Amino acid sequence: RGRGEVLAALGRDGFALLYASEDFKRDREAVLVAVQNNGRALEFASGDLKRDREVVSRAVQNCGRALEFASEDLKRDREVVLEAVRNMSYALQFAAEDLKRDRELVVEAMRNNGDALRFASEGLRRDREMVFAAVRRSGCALRFAHEDLRRDREVVFAAVRNCGMALEVSAEDLKGDREVVFAAVQNDGDALRFARADLKQDREVVLAAVQKASALRFASEDLKRDREVVLVAVRNCGIALAWAHEDFWRDREVVLAAVRTYIPAMEDFQHDREVVLEAVRNDRDALKFASEDLKMDPVLQPGKVAGNCIAGLGALAPLLCLRSVTEDPAGGLEASVVFGLGGERDASMAVPSGGENPPTVGDLASFAVQHFGVEGGLVHVHVQGHGRMGVLDVDRSLRGFL
């Protein structure tokens, strides 16, 4: 290929330098074109060009990791290294050892990612102010701090607030510090795994944890039998049912909550229409696990379920209260509704039907979701004088409420 073609190819994909001839790998113009497209193309440049300050500078500005392929002299060049770590924090690992002791440079590296502390000198990893700066950006950088600072309550507290799993590398006594552990599980429930045993029996700590991830598995056996704790856990993460006491596999309310994200929860409720509907709402293929008599149920077919905007028992969704239904002069239906727990918004709406039949509760829910812009696509429906409408009331006619 001609020179122009090669330069054009390198401008489109700098990594193409790998396949270029040795002449082009020694060609300063060609290498500059390549590294400005992809800094890591510096790896394939000639040794002389890896010592060329401008070439290396352009490379690390594009990709900080290109510092790995620079000459040893340029790895000691403070300005070049500064450009590299500004582009990619981890480029600090390729800097000369004396620059890993450079406080200002290390702070710059940690600006985007506190984990760059990993590549700082031992002296800086023992420096309280430096470690504070790191864990405030990335709590899990605590694992790179000197062990003395992993015993420092204030440092650890800052770390776990940013990354709960930093609790793993904290000193043993801090794993038993209730305030530290509480902060950790509020950030990441799975941090409960590293708490001292007595805090795994602390109901308040565990309740905070199970709202974040599937932390029930790390709770004490007593709390795995606590219905409120289990309900909170499975509402957040259905698979938490797998770690609850076996009695809860037969608790309908718990199963209803769990099956929304964990299909195996329906195992003992294959004949329960509402449980099956919630499972199908989660995964259309769940219908094949229903009992034979429910597999052909029209209300449980995936297409029908997908259009059902009525929230199930215990689901997190806003409330739609139907106050009254009236017939308009044209024979249509007009619904007077209040939306929100505190009656934040009210409206009168002409409810269209989903077909030739009169409008249904399902049509009302679907229309309300669109009208009020409901995130999540579900609303709890309450009819004044008639109570809560369940997911199986989707085809109930609104004319019954005239």
PDB file of C-alpha atoms in Angstrom, residues 75-320:
ATOM      1  CA  LYS A  75       8.180   7.160  32.938  1.00  0.00           C
ATOM      2  CA  ARG A  76      10.253   9.437  35.177  1.00  0.00           C
ATOM      3  CA  ASP A  77       9.080  12.569  33.365  1.00  0.00           C
ATOM      4  CA  ARG A  78       6.663  14.228  35.785  1.00  0.00           C
ATOM      5  CA  GLU A  79       4.735  16.148  33.132  1.00  0.00           C
ATOM      6  CA  VAL A  80       4.248  13.092  30.928  1.00  0.00           C
ATOM      7  CA  VAL A  81       3.117  10.997  33.896  1.00  0.00           C
ATOM      8  CA  LEU A  82       0.768  13.775  35.011  1.00  0.00           C
ATOM      9  CA  GLU A  83      -0.870  13.760  31.572  1.00  0.00           C
ATOM     10  CA  ALA A  84      -1.219   9.985  31.787  1.00  0.00           C
ATOM     11  CA  VAL A  85      -2.872   9.866  35.214  1.00  0.00           C
ATOM     12  CA  ARG A  86      -5.233  12.685  34.290  1.00  0.00           C
ATOM     13  CA  ASN A  87      -6.461  10.489  31.465  1.00  0.00           C
ATOM     14  CA  MET A  88      -6.471   7.226  33.455  1.00  0.00           C
ATOM     15  CA  SER A  89      -5.877   6.959  37.176  1.00  0.00           C
ATOM     16  CA  TYR A  90      -4.383   3.482  36.950  1.00  0.00           C
ATOM     17  CA  ALA A  91      -1.565   4.765  34.728  1.00  0.00           C
ATOM     18  CA  LEU A  92       0.180   5.563  38.008  1.00  0.00           C
ATOM     19  CA  GLN A  93       1.271   1.922  38.176  1.00  0.00           C
ATOM     20  CA  PHE A  94       3.629   2.505  35.232  1.00  0.00           C
ATOM     21  CA  ALA A  95       5.271   5.613  36.666  1.00  0.00           C
ATOM     22  CA  ALA A  96       8.787   5.556  38.083  1.00  0.00           C
ATOM     23  CA  GLU A  97       8.980   4.760  41.795  1.00  0.00           C
ATOM     24  CA  ASP A  98      10.036   8.278  42.785  1.00  0.00           C
ATOM     25  CA  LEU A  99       6.878   9.705  41.167  1.00  0.00           C
ATOM     26  CA  LYS A 100       4.734   7.285  43.161  1.00  0.00           C
ATOM     27  CA  ARG A 101       5.991   9.226  46.176  1.00  0.00           C
ATOM     28  CA  ASP A 102       4.956  12.548  44.620  1.00  0.00           C
ATOM     29  CA  ARG A 103       2.024  13.698  46.732  1.00  0.00           C
ATOM     30  CA  GLU A 104       0.534  16.112  44.203  1.00  0.00           C
ATOM     31  CA  LEU A 105       0.799  13.632  41.362  1.00  0.00           C
ATOM     32  CA  VAL A 106      -0.839  10.843  43.365  1.00  0.00           C
ATOM     33  CA  VAL A 107      -3.680  13.171  44.387  1.00  0.00           C
ATOM     34  CA  GLU A 108      -4.192  13.939  40.697  1.00  0.00           C
ATOM     35  CA  ALA A 109      -4.299  10.222  39.911  1.00  0.00           C
ATOM     36  CA  MET A 110      -6.910   9.669  42.618  1.00  0.00           C
ATOM     37  CA  ARG A 111      -9.079  12.540  41.418  1.00  0.00           C
ATOM     38  CA  ASN A 112     -11.095  10.221  39.168  1.00  0.00           C
ATOM     39  CA  ASN A 113     -10.570   6.975  41.065  1.00  0.00           C
ATOM     40  CA  GLY A 114      -9.443   6.615  44.646  1.00  0.00           C
ATOM     41  CA  ASP A 115      -8.284   3.064  43.889  1.00  0.00           C
ATOM     42  CA  ALA A 116      -5.156   4.619  42.364  1.00  0.00           C
ATOM     43  CA  LEU A 117      -3.936   4.628  45.971  1.00  0.00           C
ATOM     44  CA  ARG A 118      -2.963   1.031  45.230  1.00  0.00           C
ATOM     45  CA  PHE A 119       0.017   2.245  43.184  1.00  0.00           C
ATOM     46  CA  ALA A 120       1.188   4.982  45.540  1.00  0.00           C
ATOM     47  CA  SER A 121       4.306   4.542  47.647  1.00  0.00           C
ATOM     48  CA  GLU A 122       4.029   2.807  51.001  1.00  0.00           C
ATOM     49  CA  GLY A 123       4.625   6.125  52.711  1.00  0.00           C
ATOM     50  CA  LEU A 124       1.590   7.700  51.042  1.00  0.00           C
ATOM     51  CA  ARG A 125      -0.513   4.639  51.813  1.00  0.00           C
ATOM     52  CA  ARG A 126       0.289   5.275  55.476  1.00  0.00           C
ATOM     53  CA  ASP A 127      -0.589   8.962  55.145  1.00  0.00           C
ATOM     54  CA  ARG A 128      -3.932   9.625  56.855  1.00  0.00           C
ATOM     55  CA  GLU A 129      -4.816  12.665  54.755  1.00  0.00           C
ATOM     56  CA  MET A 130      -3.971  10.827  51.538  1.00  0.00           C
ATOM     57  CA  VAL A 131      -6.022   7.774  52.500  1.00  0.00           C
ATOM     58  CA  PHE A 132      -8.951   9.994  53.460  1.00  0.00           C
ATOM     59  CA  ALA A 133      -8.836  11.572  49.997  1.00  0.00           C
ATOM     60  CA  ALA A 134      -8.832   8.113  48.422  1.00  0.00           C
ATOM     61  CA  VAL A 135     -11.708   6.553  50.386  1.00  0.00           C
ATOM     62  CA  ARG A 136     -13.926   9.579  49.905  1.00  0.00           C
ATOM     63  CA  ARG A 137     -13.736   8.933  46.167  1.00  0.00           C
ATOM     64  CA  SER A 138     -13.684   5.153  46.315  1.00  0.00           C
ATOM     65  CA  GLY A 139     -14.423   3.570  49.671  1.00  0.00           C
ATOM     66  CA  CYS A 140     -12.985   0.229  48.659  1.00  0.00           C
ATOM     67  CA  ALA A 141      -9.577   1.907  48.261  1.00  0.00           C
ATOM     68  CA  LEU A 142      -9.364   1.196  51.991  1.00  0.00           C
ATOM     69  CA  ARG A 143      -7.916  -2.203  51.084  1.00  0.00           C
ATOM     70  CA  PHE A 144      -4.783  -0.445  49.810  1.00  0.00           C
ATOM     71  CA  ALA A 145      -4.281   1.624  52.958  1.00  0.00           C
ATOM     72  CA  HIS A 146      -1.776   0.639  55.622  1.00  0.00           C
ATOM     73  CA  GLU A 147      -3.318  -1.590  58.293  1.00  0.00           C
ATOM     74  CA  ASP A 148      -2.938   1.158  60.908  1.00  0.00           C
ATOM     75  CA  LEU A 149      -5.419   3.272  58.961  1.00  0.00           C
ATOM     76  CA  ARG A 150      -7.774   0.334  58.579  1.00  0.00           C
ATOM     77  CA  ARG A 151      -8.069   0.512  62.359  1.00  0.00           C
ATOM     78  CA  ASP A 152      -8.818   4.238  62.256  1.00  0.00           C
ATOM     79  CA  ARG A 153     -12.551   4.581  62.972  1.00  0.00           C
ATOM     80  CA  GLU A 154     -12.944   7.906  61.182  1.00  0.00           C
ATOM     81  CA  VAL A 155     -11.180   6.665  58.049  1.00  0.00           C
ATOM     82  CA  VAL A 156     -13.167   3.412  58.014  1.00  0.00           C
ATOM     83  CA  PHE A 157     -16.448   5.228  58.586  1.00  0.00           C
ATOM     84  CA  ALA A 158     -15.755   7.470  55.570  1.00  0.00           C
ATOM     85  CA  ALA A 159     -14.864   4.399  53.503  1.00  0.00           C
ATOM     86  CA  VAL A 160     -17.955   2.310  54.298  1.00  0.00           C
ATOM     87  CA  ARG A 161     -20.278   5.236  53.677  1.00  0.00           C
ATOM     88  CA  ASN A 162     -18.902   5.314  50.136  1.00  0.00           C
ATOM     89  CA  CYS A 163     -18.483   1.549  49.665  1.00  0.00           C
ATOM     90  CA  GLY A 164     -20.096  -0.726  52.222  1.00  0.00           C
ATOM     91  CA  MET A 165     -17.943  -3.688  51.237  1.00  0.00           C
ATOM     92  CA  ALA A 166     -14.890  -1.835  52.570  1.00  0.00           C
ATOM     93  CA  LEU A 167     -16.013  -3.275  55.911  1.00  0.00           C
ATOM     94  CA  GLU A 168     -14.300  -6.514  54.854  1.00  0.00           C
ATOM     95  CA  VAL A 169     -10.817  -5.019  55.205  1.00  0.00           C
ATOM     96  CA  SER A 170     -11.468  -2.934  58.304  1.00  0.00           C
ATOM     97  CA  ALA A 171     -10.089  -3.930  61.701  1.00  0.00           C
ATOM     98  CA  GLU A 172     -11.999  -6.656  63.558  1.00  0.00           C
ATOM     99  CA  ASP A 173     -13.151  -4.339  66.340  1.00  0.00           C
ATOM    100  CA  LEU A 174     -14.759  -2.002  63.787  1.00  0.00           C
ATOM    101  CA  LYS A 175     -16.724  -4.918  62.338  1.00  0.00           C
ATOM    102  CA  GLY A 176     -18.447  -4.944  65.713  1.00  0.00           C
ATOM    103  CA  ASP A 177     -18.999  -1.180  65.808  1.00  0.00           C
ATOM    104  CA  ARG A 178     -22.750  -0.758  65.327  1.00  0.00           C
ATOM    105  CA  GLU A 179     -22.563   2.714  63.789  1.00  0.00           C
ATOM    106  CA  VAL A 180     -19.860   1.686  61.320  1.00  0.00           C
ATOM    107  CA  VAL A 181     -21.707  -1.497  60.342  1.00  0.00           C
ATOM    108  CA  PHE A 182     -25.015   0.350  60.004  1.00  0.00           C
ATOM    109  CA  ALA A 183     -23.400   2.841  57.614  1.00  0.00           C
ATOM    110  CA  ALA A 184     -21.877  -0.029  55.641  1.00  0.00           C
ATOM    111  CA  VAL A 185     -25.135  -1.969  55.165  1.00  0.00           C
ATOM    112  CA  GLN A 186     -27.009   1.195  54.259  1.00  0.00           C
ATOM    113  CA  ASN A 187     -24.606   1.542  51.355  1.00  0.00           C
ATOM    114  CA  ASP A 188     -24.472  -2.159  50.450  1.00  0.00           C
ATOM    115  CA  GLY A 189     -26.578  -4.700  52.300  1.00  0.00           C
ATOM    116  CA  ASP A 190     -24.181  -7.518  51.487  1.00  0.00           C
ATOM    117  CA  ALA A 191     -21.649  -5.855  53.800  1.00  0.00           C
ATOM    118  CA  LEU A 192     -23.625  -7.597  56.565  1.00  0.00           C
ATOM    119  CA  ARG A 193     -21.520 -10.626  55.669  1.00  0.00           C
ATOM    120  CA  PHE A 194     -18.510  -9.021  57.375  1.00  0.00           C
ATOM    121  CA  ALA A 195     -20.285  -7.776  60.502  1.00  0.00           C
ATOM    122  CA  ARG A 196     -19.653  -9.397  63.864  1.00  0.00           C
ATOM    123  CA  ALA A 197     -22.117 -12.159  64.760  1.00  0.00           C
ATOM    124  CA  ASP A 198     -24.014 -10.112  67.345  1.00  0.00           C
ATOM    125  CA  LEU A 199     -24.814  -7.447  64.742  1.00  0.00           C
ATOM    126  CA  LYS A 200     -26.202 -10.105  62.414  1.00  0.00           C
ATOM    127  CA  GLN A 201     -28.788 -10.596  65.166  1.00  0.00           C
ATOM    128  CA  ASP A 202     -29.531  -6.866  65.419  1.00  0.00           C
ATOM    129  CA  ARG A 203     -32.990  -6.416  63.896  1.00  0.00           C
ATOM    130  CA  GLU A 204     -32.518  -2.773  62.920  1.00  0.00           C
ATOM    131  CA  VAL A 205     -29.160  -3.445  61.280  1.00  0.00           C
ATOM    132  CA  VAL A 206     -30.535  -6.435  59.370  1.00  0.00           C
ATOM    133  CA  LEU A 207     -33.652  -4.535  58.253  1.00  0.00           C
ATOM    134  CA  ALA A 208     -31.387  -1.848  56.803  1.00  0.00           C
ATOM    135  CA  ALA A 209     -29.263  -4.494  55.099  1.00  0.00           C
ATOM    136  CA  VAL A 210     -32.070  -6.471  53.453  1.00  0.00           C
ATOM    137  CA  GLN A 211     -33.316  -3.331  51.736  1.00  0.00           C
ATOM    138  CA  LYS A 212     -30.051  -3.393  49.802  1.00  0.00           C
ATOM    139  CA  ALA A 213     -29.251  -6.634  47.947  1.00  0.00           C
ATOM    140  CA  SER A 214     -29.906 -10.225  49.045  1.00  0.00           C
ATOM    141  CA  ALA A 215     -28.398  -9.784  52.504  1.00  0.00           C
ATOM    142  CA  LEU A 216     -30.891 -12.058  54.297  1.00  0.00           C
ATOM    143  CA  ARG A 217     -28.466 -14.953  53.828  1.00  0.00           C
ATOM    144  CA  PHE A 218     -26.067 -13.268  56.264  1.00  0.00           C
ATOM    145  CA  ALA A 219     -28.676 -12.615  58.978  1.00  0.00           C
ATOM    146  CA  SER A 220     -28.987 -14.738  62.110  1.00  0.00           C
ATOM    147  CA  GLU A 221     -31.256 -17.788  62.010  1.00  0.00           C
ATOM    148  CA  ASP A 222     -33.717 -16.043  64.330  1.00  0.00           C
ATOM    149  CA  LEU A 223     -34.116 -13.122  61.935  1.00  0.00           C
ATOM    150  CA  LYS A 224     -34.575 -15.493  59.009  1.00  0.00           C
ATOM    151  CA  ARG A 225     -37.742 -16.525  60.883  1.00  0.00           C
ATOM    152  CA  ASP A 226     -38.872 -12.915  61.408  1.00  0.00           C
ATOM    153  CA  ARG A 227     -41.799 -12.295  59.044  1.00  0.00           C
ATOM    154  CA  GLU A 228     -41.323  -8.542  58.747  1.00  0.00           C
ATOM    155  CA  VAL A 229     -37.628  -8.922  57.991  1.00  0.00           C
ATOM    156  CA  VAL A 230     -38.352 -11.611  55.398  1.00  0.00           C
ATOM    157  CA  LEU A 231     -41.090  -9.535  53.736  1.00  0.00           C
ATOM    158  CA  VAL A 232     -38.803  -6.520  53.426  1.00  0.00           C
ATOM    159  CA  ALA A 233     -36.075  -8.773  52.032  1.00  0.00           C
ATOM    160  CA  VAL A 234     -38.177 -10.502  49.367  1.00  0.00           C
ATOM    161  CA  ARG A 235     -39.839  -7.269  48.268  1.00  0.00           C
ATOM    162  CA  ASN A 236     -36.401  -5.947  47.476  1.00  0.00           C
ATOM    163  CA  CYS A 237     -34.957  -9.189  46.102  1.00  0.00           C
ATOM    164  CA  GLY A 238     -37.160 -12.229  45.562  1.00  0.00           C
ATOM    165  CA  ILE A 239     -34.313 -14.718  45.757  1.00  0.00           C
ATOM    166  CA  ALA A 240     -33.980 -13.786  49.440  1.00  0.00           C
ATOM    167  CA  LEU A 241     -36.767 -16.330  49.956  1.00  0.00           C
ATOM    168  CA  ALA A 242     -34.140 -19.014  49.367  1.00  0.00           C
ATOM    169  CA  TRP A 243     -32.490 -18.042  52.670  1.00  0.00           C
ATOM    170  CA  ALA A 244     -35.656 -17.478  54.693  1.00  0.00           C
ATOM    171  CA  HIS A 245     -37.009 -20.159  57.015  1.00  0.00           C
ATOM    172  CA  GLU A 246     -38.806 -22.858  55.007  1.00  0.00           C
ATOM    173  CA  ASP A 247     -42.184 -21.923  56.511  1.00  0.00           C
ATOM    174  CA  PHE A 248     -42.207 -18.781  54.382  1.00  0.00           C
ATOM    175  CA  TRP A 249     -42.311 -20.812  51.174  1.00  0.00           C
ATOM    176  CA  ARG A 250     -45.927 -21.543  52.151  1.00  0.00           C
ATOM    177  CA  ASP A 251     -46.758 -17.969  53.235  1.00  0.00           C
ATOM    178  CA  ARG A 252     -48.877 -16.528  50.415  1.00  0.00           C
ATOM    179  CA  GLU A 253     -48.097 -12.860  51.042  1.00  0.00           C
ATOM    180  CA  VAL A 254     -44.367 -13.551  51.182  1.00  0.00           C
ATOM    181  CA  VAL A 255     -44.530 -15.671  48.025  1.00  0.00           C
ATOM    182  CA  LEU A 256     -46.516 -12.979  46.184  1.00  0.00           C
ATOM    183  CA  ALA A 257     -43.763 -10.500  46.939  1.00  0.00           C
ATOM    184  CA  ALA A 258     -40.950 -12.894  46.064  1.00  0.00           C
ATOM    185  CA  VAL A 259     -42.366 -14.231  42.808  1.00  0.00           C
ATOM    186  CA  ARG A 260     -42.184 -10.773  41.232  1.00  0.00           C
ATOM    187  CA  THR A 261     -38.446 -11.289  40.814  1.00  0.00           C
ATOM    188  CA  TYR A 262     -37.904 -14.969  41.667  1.00  0.00           C
ATOM    189  CA  ILE A 263     -39.986 -17.483  39.706  1.00  0.00           C
ATOM    190  CA  PRO A 264     -39.130 -20.587  41.823  1.00  0.00           C
ATOM    191  CA  ALA A 265     -41.102 -18.965  44.659  1.00  0.00           C
ATOM    192  CA  MET A 266     -44.322 -20.145  42.971  1.00  0.00           C
ATOM    193  CA  GLU A 267     -43.462 -23.820  43.513  1.00  0.00           C
ATOM    194  CA  ASP A 268     -46.195 -24.432  46.126  1.00  0.00           C
ATOM    195  CA  PHE A 269     -48.687 -22.008  44.508  1.00  0.00           C
ATOM    196  CA  GLN A 270     -49.025 -23.358  40.984  1.00  0.00           C
ATOM    197  CA  HIS A 271     -52.824 -23.391  41.373  1.00  0.00           C
ATOM    198  CA  ASP A 272     -53.031 -19.804  42.684  1.00  0.00           C
ATOM    199  CA  ARG A 273     -54.140 -17.458  39.876  1.00  0.00           C
ATOM    200  CA  GLU A 274     -52.797 -14.292  41.483  1.00  0.00           C
ATOM    201  CA  VAL A 275     -49.404 -15.785  42.270  1.00  0.00           C
ATOM    202  CA  VAL A 276     -49.137 -17.178  38.747  1.00  0.00           C
ATOM    203  CA  LEU A 277     -50.101 -13.802  37.260  1.00  0.00           C
ATOM    204  CA  GLU A 278     -47.355 -12.050  39.233  1.00  0.00           C
ATOM    205  CA  ALA A 279     -44.875 -14.686  38.082  1.00  0.00           C
ATOM    206  CA  VAL A 280     -45.898 -14.228  34.439  1.00  0.00           C
ATOM    207  CA  ARG A 281     -45.596 -10.463  34.867  1.00  0.00           C
ATOM    208  CA  ASN A 282     -41.976 -11.115  35.827  1.00  0.00           C
ATOM    209  CA  ASP A 283     -41.299 -13.690  33.101  1.00  0.00           C
ATOM    210  CA  ARG A 284     -43.759 -14.715  30.387  1.00  0.00           C
ATOM    211  CA  ASP A 285     -42.298 -18.238  30.397  1.00  0.00           C
ATOM    212  CA  ALA A 286     -43.384 -18.709  34.018  1.00  0.00           C
ATOM    213  CA  LEU A 287     -46.817 -19.835  32.786  1.00  0.00           C
ATOM    214  CA  LYS A 288     -45.374 -23.229  31.899  1.00  0.00           C
ATOM    215  CA  PHE A 289     -44.822 -23.866  35.620  1.00  0.00           C
ATOM    216  CA  ALA A 290     -48.484 -23.223  36.455  1.00  0.00           C
ATOM    217  CA  SER A 291     -50.954 -26.044  37.027  1.00  0.00           C
ATOM    218  CA  GLU A 292     -52.520 -27.516  33.893  1.00  0.00           C
ATOM    219  CA  ASP A 293     -55.907 -25.881  34.556  1.00  0.00           C
ATOM    220  CA  LEU A 294     -54.327 -22.406  34.703  1.00  0.00           C
ATOM    221  CA  LYS A 295     -52.138 -22.687  31.617  1.00  0.00           C
ATOM    222  CA  MET A 296     -55.139 -21.855  29.407  1.00  0.00           C
ATOM    223  CA  ASP A 297     -56.638 -19.182  31.700  1.00  0.00           C
ATOM    224  CA  PRO A 298     -57.241 -16.092  29.468  1.00  0.00           C
ATOM    225  CA  VAL A 299     -56.291 -13.636  32.234  1.00  0.00           C
ATOM    226  CA  LEU A 300     -52.918 -15.353  32.720  1.00  0.00           C
ATOM    227  CA  GLN A 301     -51.762 -15.331  29.107  1.00  0.00           C
ATOM    228  CA  PRO A 302     -48.544 -13.300  28.713  1.00  0.00           C
ATOM    229  CA  GLY A 303     -50.081 -10.787  26.307  1.00  0.00           C
ATOM    230  CA  LYS A 304     -53.000 -10.139  28.650  1.00  0.00           C
ATOM    231  CA  VAL A 305     -50.705  -9.868  31.680  1.00  0.00           C
ATOM    232  CA  ALA A 306     -48.444  -7.398  29.874  1.00  0.00           C
ATOM    233  CA  GLY A 307     -51.408  -5.069  29.399  1.00  0.00           C
ATOM    234  CA  ASN A 308     -52.655  -5.425  32.989  1.00  0.00           C
ATOM    235  CA  CYS A 309     -51.723  -2.198  34.818  1.00  0.00           C
ATOM    236  CA  ILE A 310     -53.308  -3.123  38.159  1.00  0.00           C
ATOM    237  CA  ALA A 311     -50.673  -3.488  40.880  1.00  0.00           C
ATOM    238  CA  GLY A 312     -50.731  -6.653  42.947  1.00  0.00           C
ATOM    239  CA  LEU A 313     -50.923  -6.918  46.714  1.00  0.00           C
ATOM    240  CA  GLY A 314     -47.812  -5.459  48.335  1.00  0.00           C
ATOM    241  CA  ALA A 315     -46.361  -4.084  45.092  1.00  0.00           C
ATOM    242  CA  LEU A 316     -44.712  -0.677  45.189  1.00  0.00           C
ATOM    243  CA  ALA A 317     -47.029   1.504  43.106  1.00  0.00           C
ATOM    244  CA  PRO A 318     -49.128   4.679  43.465  1.00  0.00           C
ATOM    245  CA  LEU A 319     -52.799   4.599  44.444  1.00  0.00           C
ATOM    246  CA  LEU A 320     -55.680   5.417  42.113  1.00  0.00           C
TER     247      LEU A 320
END
